[in-house]
GROMACS .gro file of C-alpha atoms in nm:
model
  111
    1UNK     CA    1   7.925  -8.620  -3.859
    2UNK     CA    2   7.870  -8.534  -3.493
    3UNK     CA    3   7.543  -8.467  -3.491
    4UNK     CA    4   7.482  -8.764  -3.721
    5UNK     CA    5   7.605  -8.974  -3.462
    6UNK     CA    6   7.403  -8.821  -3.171
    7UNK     CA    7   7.085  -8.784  -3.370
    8UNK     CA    8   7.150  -9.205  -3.388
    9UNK     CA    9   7.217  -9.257  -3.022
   10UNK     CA   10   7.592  -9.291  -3.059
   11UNK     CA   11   7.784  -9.075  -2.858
   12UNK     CA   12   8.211  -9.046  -2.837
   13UNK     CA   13   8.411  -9.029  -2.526
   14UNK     CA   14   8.304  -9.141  -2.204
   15UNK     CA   15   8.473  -9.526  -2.205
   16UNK     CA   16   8.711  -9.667  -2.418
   17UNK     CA   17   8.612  -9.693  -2.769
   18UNK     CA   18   8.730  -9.995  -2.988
   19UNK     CA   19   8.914  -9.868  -3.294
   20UNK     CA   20   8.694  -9.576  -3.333
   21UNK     CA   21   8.369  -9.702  -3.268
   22UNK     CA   22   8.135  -9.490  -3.080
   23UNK     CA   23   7.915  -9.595  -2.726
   24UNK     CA   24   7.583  -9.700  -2.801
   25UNK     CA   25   7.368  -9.374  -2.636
   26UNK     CA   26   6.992  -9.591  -2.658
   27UNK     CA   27   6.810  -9.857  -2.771
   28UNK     CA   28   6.449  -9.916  -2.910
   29UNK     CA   29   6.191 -10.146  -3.035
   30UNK     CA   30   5.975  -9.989  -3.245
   31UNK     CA   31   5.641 -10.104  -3.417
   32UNK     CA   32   5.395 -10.030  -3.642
   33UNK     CA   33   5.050 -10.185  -3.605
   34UNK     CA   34   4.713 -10.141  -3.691
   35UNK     CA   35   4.530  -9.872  -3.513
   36UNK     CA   36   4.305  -9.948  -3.203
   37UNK     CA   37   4.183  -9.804  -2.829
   38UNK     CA   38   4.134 -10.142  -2.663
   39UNK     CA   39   4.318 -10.142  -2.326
   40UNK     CA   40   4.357 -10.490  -2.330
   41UNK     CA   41   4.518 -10.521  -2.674
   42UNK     CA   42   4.727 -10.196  -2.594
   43UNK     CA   43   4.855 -10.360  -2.278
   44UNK     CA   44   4.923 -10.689  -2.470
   45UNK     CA   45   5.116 -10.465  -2.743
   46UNK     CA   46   5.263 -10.324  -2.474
   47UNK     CA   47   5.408 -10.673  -2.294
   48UNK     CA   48   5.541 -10.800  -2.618
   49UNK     CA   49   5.739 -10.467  -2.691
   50UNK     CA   50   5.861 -10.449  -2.331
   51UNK     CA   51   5.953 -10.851  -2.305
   52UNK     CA   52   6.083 -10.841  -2.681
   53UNK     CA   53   6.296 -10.492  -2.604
   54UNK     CA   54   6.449 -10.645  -2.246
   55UNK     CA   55   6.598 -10.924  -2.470
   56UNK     CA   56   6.765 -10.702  -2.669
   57UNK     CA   57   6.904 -10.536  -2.395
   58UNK     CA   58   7.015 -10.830  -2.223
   59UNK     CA   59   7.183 -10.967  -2.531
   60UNK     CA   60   7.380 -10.671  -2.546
   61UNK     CA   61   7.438 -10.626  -2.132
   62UNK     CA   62   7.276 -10.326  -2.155
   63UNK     CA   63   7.036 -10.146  -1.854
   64UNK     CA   64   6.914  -9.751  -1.888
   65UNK     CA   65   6.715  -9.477  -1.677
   66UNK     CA   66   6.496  -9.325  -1.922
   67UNK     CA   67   6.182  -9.521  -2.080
   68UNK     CA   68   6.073  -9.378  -2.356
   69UNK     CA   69   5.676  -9.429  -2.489
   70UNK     CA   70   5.647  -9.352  -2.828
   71UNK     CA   71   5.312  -9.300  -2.980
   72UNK     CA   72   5.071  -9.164  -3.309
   73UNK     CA   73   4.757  -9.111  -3.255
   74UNK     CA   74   4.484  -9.185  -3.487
   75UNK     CA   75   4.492  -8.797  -3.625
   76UNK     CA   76   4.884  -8.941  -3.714
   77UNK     CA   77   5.002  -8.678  -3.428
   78UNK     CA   78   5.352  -8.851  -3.271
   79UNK     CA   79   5.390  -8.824  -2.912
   80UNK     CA   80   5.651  -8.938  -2.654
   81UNK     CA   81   5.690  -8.905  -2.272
   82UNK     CA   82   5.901  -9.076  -2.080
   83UNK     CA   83   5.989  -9.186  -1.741
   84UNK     CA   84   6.317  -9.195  -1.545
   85UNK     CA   85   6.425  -9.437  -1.294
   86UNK     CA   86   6.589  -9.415  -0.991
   87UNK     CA   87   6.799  -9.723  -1.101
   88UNK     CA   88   6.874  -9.861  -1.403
   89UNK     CA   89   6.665 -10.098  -1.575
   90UNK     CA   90   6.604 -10.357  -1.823
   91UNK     CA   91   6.386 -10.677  -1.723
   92UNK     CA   92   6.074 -10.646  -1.909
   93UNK     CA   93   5.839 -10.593  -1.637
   94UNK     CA   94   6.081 -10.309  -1.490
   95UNK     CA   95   6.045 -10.122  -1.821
   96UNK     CA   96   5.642 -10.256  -1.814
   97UNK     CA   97   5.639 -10.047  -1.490
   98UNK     CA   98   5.764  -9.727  -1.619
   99UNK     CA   99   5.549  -9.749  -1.973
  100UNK     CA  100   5.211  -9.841  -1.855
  101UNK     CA  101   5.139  -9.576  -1.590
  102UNK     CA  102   5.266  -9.318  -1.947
  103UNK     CA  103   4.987  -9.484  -2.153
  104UNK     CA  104   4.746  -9.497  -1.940
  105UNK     CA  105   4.761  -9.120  -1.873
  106UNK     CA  106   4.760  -9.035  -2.233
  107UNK     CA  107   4.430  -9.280  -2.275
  108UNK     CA  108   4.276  -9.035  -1.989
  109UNK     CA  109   4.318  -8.698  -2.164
  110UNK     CA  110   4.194  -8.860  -2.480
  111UNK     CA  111   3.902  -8.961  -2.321
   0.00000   0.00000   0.00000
């Protein structure tokens, strides 16, 4: 059950927990879409996640340190790298700051 619940981003201890429920560890916003190496459409992807992700977090008062850019390539290889803040975050162009400098790096060694 433990490593259930950490493998899901829930973690126990730390605060208070409400009648047994664990802390939330992380949050994502994950997507699917169709394959494609245009930077412009990548950074558009890229603003919706961010913007659509930040409103999640806000709904649920929520800020972290670690951003987290997950990614398959077109040979279906996943990658992620992340990026940690001195601060925590959660307005989409905070989070826009920390992903887009991680893409852009990958698109160079694929190039």
């Amino acid at each position: 059950d433990s490593l259930l619940r950490k493998s899901l981003g829930w973690e126990e201890g730390g605060r208070e927990e409400a009648a047994g429920e664990a802390l939330q560890k992380g949050i994502s916003c994950e997507r699917t879409f169709r394959p494609t190496g245009d930077e412009a459409e990548l950074g558009e992807t890229l603003r919706r996640l961010c913007a659509s992700l930040a409103e999640e977090m806000a709904a649920r008062q929520l800020r972290g340190r670690t951003v987290t850019l997950k990614m398959k390539t077109s040979d279906f290889d996943l990658l992620t790298r992340d990026s940690s803040a001195a601060r925590p975050v959660g307005a989409a162009e905070e989070l826009q700051a920390h992903v887009v400098p991680l893409l852009a790096r990958e698109q160079r060694r694929a190039a």
